[in-house]
C-alpha atoms as an extended CHARMM CRD file, in Angstrom:
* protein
*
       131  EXT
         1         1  UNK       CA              0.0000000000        0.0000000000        0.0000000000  PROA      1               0.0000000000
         2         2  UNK       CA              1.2770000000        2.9230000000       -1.0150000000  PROA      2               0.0000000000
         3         3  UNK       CA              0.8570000000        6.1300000000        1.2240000000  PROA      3               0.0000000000
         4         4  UNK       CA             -0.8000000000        9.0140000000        0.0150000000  PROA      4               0.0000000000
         5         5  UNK       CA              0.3140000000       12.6580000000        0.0630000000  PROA      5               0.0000000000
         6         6  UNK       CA             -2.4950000000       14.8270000000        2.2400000000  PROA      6               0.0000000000
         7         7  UNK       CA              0.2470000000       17.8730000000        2.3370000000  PROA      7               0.0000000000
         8         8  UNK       CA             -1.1780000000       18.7630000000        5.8880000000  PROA      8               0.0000000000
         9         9  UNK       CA              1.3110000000       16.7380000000        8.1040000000  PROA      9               0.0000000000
        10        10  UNK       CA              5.2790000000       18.2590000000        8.8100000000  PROA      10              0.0000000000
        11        11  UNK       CA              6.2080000000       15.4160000000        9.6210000000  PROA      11              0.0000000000
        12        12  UNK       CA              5.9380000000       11.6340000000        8.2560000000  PROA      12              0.0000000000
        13        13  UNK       CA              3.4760000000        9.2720000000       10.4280000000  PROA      13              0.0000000000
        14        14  UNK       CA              5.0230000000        7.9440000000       13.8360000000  PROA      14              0.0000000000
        15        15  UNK       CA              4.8090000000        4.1030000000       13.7690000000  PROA      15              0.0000000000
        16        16  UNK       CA              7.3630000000        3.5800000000       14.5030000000  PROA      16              0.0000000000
        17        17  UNK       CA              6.4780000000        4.3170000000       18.3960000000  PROA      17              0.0000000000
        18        18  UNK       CA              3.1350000000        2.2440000000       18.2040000000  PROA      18              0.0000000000
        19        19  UNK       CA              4.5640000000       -1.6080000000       20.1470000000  PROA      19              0.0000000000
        20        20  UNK       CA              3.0110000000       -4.5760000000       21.0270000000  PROA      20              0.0000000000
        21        21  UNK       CA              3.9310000000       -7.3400000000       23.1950000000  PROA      21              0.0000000000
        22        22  UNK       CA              3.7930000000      -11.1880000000       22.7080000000  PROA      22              0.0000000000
        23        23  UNK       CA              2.7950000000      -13.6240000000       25.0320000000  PROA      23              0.0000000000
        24        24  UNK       CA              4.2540000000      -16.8130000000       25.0190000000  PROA      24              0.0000000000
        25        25  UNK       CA              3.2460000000      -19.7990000000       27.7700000000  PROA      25              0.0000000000
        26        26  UNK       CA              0.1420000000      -18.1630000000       29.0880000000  PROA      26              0.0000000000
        27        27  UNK       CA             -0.9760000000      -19.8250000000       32.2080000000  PROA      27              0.0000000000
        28        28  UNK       CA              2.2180000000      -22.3260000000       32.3240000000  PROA      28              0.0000000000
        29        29  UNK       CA              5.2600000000      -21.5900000000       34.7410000000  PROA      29              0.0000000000
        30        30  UNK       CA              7.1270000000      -20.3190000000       31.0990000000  PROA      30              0.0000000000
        31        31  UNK       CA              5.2630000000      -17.3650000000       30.8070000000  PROA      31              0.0000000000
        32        32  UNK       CA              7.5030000000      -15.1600000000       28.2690000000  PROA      32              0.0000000000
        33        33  UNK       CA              6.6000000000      -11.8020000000       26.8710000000  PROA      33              0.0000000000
        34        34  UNK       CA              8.3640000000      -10.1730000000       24.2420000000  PROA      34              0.0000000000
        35        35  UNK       CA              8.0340000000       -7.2950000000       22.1430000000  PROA      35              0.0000000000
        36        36  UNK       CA              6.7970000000       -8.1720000000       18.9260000000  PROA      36              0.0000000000
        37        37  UNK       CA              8.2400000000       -6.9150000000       15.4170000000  PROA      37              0.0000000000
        38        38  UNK       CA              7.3460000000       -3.6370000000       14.1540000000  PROA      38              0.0000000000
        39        39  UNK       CA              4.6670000000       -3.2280000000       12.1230000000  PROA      39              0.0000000000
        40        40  UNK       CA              2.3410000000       -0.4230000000       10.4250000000  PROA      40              0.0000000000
        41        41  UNK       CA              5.5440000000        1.2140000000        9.0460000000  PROA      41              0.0000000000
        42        42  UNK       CA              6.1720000000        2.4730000000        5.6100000000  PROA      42              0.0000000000
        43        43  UNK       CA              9.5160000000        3.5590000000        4.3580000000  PROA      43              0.0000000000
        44        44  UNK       CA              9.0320000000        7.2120000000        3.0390000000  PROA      44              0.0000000000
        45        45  UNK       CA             11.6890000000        7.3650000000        1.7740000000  PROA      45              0.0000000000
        46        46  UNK       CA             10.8740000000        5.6280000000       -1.1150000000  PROA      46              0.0000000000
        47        47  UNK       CA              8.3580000000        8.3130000000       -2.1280000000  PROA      47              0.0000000000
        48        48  UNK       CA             10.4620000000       11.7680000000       -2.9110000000  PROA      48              0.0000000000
        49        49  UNK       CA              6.7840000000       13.6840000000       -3.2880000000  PROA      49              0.0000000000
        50        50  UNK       CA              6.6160000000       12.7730000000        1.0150000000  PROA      50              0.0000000000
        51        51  UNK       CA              8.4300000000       14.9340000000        3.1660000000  PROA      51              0.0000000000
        52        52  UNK       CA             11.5200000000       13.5500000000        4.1300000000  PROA      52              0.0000000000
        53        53  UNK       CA             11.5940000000       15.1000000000        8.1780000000  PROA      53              0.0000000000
        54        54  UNK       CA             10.8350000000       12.2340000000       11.0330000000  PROA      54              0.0000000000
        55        55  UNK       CA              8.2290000000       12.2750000000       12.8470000000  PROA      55              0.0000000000
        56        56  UNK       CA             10.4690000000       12.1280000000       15.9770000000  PROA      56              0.0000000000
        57        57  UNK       CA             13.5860000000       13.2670000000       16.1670000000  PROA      57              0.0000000000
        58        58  UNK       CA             17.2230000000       11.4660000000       17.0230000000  PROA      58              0.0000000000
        59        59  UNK       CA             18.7450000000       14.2830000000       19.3420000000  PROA      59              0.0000000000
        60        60  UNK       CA             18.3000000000       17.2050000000       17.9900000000  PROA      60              0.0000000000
        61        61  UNK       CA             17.4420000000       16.4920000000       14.2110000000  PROA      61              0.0000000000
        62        62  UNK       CA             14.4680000000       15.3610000000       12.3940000000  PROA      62              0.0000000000
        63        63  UNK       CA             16.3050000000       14.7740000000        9.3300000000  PROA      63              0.0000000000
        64        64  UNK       CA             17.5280000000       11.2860000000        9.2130000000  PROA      64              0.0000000000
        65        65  UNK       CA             19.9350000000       12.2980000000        6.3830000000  PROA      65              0.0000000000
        66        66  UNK       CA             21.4790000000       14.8160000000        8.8230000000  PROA      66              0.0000000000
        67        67  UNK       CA             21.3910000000       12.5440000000       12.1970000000  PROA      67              0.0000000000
        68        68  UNK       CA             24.9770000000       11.9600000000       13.8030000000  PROA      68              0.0000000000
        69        69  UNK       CA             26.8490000000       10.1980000000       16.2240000000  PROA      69              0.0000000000
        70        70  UNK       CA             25.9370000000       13.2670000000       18.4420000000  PROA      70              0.0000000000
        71        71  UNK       CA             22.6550000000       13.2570000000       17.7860000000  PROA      71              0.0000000000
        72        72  UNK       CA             22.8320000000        9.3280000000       19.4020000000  PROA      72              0.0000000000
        73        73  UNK       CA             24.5800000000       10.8510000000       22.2660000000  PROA      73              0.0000000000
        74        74  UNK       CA             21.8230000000       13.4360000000       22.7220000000  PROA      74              0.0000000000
        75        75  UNK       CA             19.5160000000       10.8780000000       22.6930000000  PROA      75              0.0000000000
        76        76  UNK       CA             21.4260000000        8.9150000000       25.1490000000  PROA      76              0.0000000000
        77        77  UNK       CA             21.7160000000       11.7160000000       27.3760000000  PROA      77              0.0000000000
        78        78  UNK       CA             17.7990000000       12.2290000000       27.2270000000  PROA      78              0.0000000000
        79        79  UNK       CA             17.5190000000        8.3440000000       27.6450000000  PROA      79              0.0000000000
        80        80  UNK       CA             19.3620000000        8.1770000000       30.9970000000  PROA      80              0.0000000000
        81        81  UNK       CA             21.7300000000        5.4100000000       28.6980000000  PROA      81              0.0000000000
        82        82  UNK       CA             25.4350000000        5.4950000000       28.4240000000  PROA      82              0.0000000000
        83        83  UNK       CA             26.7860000000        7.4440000000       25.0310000000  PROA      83              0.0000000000
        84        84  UNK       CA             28.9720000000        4.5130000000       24.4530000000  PROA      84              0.0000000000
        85        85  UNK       CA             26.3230000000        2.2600000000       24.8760000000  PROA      85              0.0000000000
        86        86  UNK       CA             23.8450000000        3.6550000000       22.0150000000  PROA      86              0.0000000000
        87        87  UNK       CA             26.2860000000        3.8300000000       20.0340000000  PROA      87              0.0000000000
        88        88  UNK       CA             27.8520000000        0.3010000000       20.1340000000  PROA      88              0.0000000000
        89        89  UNK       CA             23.9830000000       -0.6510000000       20.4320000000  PROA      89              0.0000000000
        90        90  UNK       CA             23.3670000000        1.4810000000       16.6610000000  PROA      90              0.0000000000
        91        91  UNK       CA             26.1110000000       -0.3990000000       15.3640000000  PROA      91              0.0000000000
        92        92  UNK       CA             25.1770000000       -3.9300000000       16.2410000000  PROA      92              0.0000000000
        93        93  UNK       CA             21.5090000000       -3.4190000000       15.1550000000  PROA      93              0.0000000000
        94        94  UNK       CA             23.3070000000       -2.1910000000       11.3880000000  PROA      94              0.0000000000
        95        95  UNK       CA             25.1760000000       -5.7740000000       11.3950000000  PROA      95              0.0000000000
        96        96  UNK       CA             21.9000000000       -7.9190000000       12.4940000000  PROA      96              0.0000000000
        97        97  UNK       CA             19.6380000000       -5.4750000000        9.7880000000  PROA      97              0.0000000000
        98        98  UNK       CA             22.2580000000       -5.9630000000        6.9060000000  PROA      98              0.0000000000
        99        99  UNK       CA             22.4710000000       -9.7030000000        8.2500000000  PROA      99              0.0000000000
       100       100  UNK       CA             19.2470000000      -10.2130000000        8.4190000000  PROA      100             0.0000000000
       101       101  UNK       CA             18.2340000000       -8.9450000000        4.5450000000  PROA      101             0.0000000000
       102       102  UNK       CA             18.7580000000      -11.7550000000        2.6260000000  PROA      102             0.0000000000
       103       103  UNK       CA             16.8130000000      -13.6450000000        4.8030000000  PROA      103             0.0000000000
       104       104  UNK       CA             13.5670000000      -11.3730000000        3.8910000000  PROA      104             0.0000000000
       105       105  UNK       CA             10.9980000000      -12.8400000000        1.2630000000  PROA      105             0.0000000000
       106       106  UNK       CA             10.0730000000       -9.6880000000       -1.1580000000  PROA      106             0.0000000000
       107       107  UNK       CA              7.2460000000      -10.0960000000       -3.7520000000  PROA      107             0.0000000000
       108       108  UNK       CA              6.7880000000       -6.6560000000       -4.4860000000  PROA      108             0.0000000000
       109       109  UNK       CA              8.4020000000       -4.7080000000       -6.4590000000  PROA      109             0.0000000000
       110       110  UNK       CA              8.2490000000       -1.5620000000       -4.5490000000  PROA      110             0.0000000000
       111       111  UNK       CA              9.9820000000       -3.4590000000       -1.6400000000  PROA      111             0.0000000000
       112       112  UNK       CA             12.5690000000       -4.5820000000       -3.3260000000  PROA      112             0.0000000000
       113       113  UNK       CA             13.3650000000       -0.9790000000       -3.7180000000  PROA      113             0.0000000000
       114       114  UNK       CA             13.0010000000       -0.2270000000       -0.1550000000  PROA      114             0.0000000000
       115       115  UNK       CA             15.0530000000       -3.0110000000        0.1720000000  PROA      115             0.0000000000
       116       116  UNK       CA             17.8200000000       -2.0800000000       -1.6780000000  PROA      116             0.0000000000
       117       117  UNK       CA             17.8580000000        1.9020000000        0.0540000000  PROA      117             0.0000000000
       118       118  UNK       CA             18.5420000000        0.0420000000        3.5850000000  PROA      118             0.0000000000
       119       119  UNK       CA             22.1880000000       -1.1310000000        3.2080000000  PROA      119             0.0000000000
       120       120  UNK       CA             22.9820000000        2.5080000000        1.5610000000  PROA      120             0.0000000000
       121       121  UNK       CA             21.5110000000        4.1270000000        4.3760000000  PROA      121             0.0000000000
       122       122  UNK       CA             22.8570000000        1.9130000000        6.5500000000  PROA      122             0.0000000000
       123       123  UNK       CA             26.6820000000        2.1010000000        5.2190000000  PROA      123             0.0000000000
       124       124  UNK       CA             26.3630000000        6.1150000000        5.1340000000  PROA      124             0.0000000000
       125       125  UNK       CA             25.0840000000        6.6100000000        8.8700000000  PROA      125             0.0000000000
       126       126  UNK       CA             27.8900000000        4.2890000000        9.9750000000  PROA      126             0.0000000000
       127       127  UNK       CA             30.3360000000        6.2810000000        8.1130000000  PROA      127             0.0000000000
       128       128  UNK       CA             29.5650000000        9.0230000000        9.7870000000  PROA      128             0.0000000000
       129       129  UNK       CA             30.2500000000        6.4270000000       12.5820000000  PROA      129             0.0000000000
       130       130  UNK       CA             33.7180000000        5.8490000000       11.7560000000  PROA      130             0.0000000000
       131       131  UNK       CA             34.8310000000        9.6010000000       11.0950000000  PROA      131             0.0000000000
């Protein structure tokens, strides 16, 4: 599904904060709950006719081309989490994504597309890593 311009929101949608949790065990000694996947997303960055700003920010920027390793720290800092620790945590979750993408079953050809603009992305903000 393809998301459709309304030109009245700044910023793109916020799914990215909606969670759920899984319950595995119910009612047994091995109750487990875990947060599920993420869902109801859409990569917006697909579309260049969406604006490109987040709907929440990374430190101090809304711009995920223009979010830095001090924009982790911020949001570290506003976390109560160690710098060091977001940032070795940012890195990690690159490998398993990047890992993890030939694993992924696409049958779309929009997807593929997204697909494609995630190890880009990914290599560029951990450039920026490196520096």
């Amino acid at each position: 599904m393809c998301p459709r311009v309304l030109g009245r929101s700044k910023y793109n949608d916020a799914h990215g904060k909606n969670f759920s949790l899984l319950y595995h065990g119910i009612g047994t000694e091995r109750l487990e709950i875990r947060l599920s996947p993420l869902y109801d997303v859409v990569s917006t960055v697909y579309y260049p006719e969406l604006n490109r700003d987040m709907a929440m920010k990374i430190g101090g920027d809304y711009s995920a081309e223009r979010v830095s390793p001090i924009d982790f720290e911020r949001l570290a800092e506003g976390a109560g989490l160690g710098r060091r620790l977001v940032k070795r945590r940012v890195a990690e979750l690159a490998e398993i994504v990047i890992a993890a993408l030939p694993k992924v079953e696409i049958a779309n050809p929009v997807a593929e597309k997204v697909a494609a603009l995630i190890p880009q992305r990914i290599e560029k903000t951990m450039n920026s890593f490196r520096k």
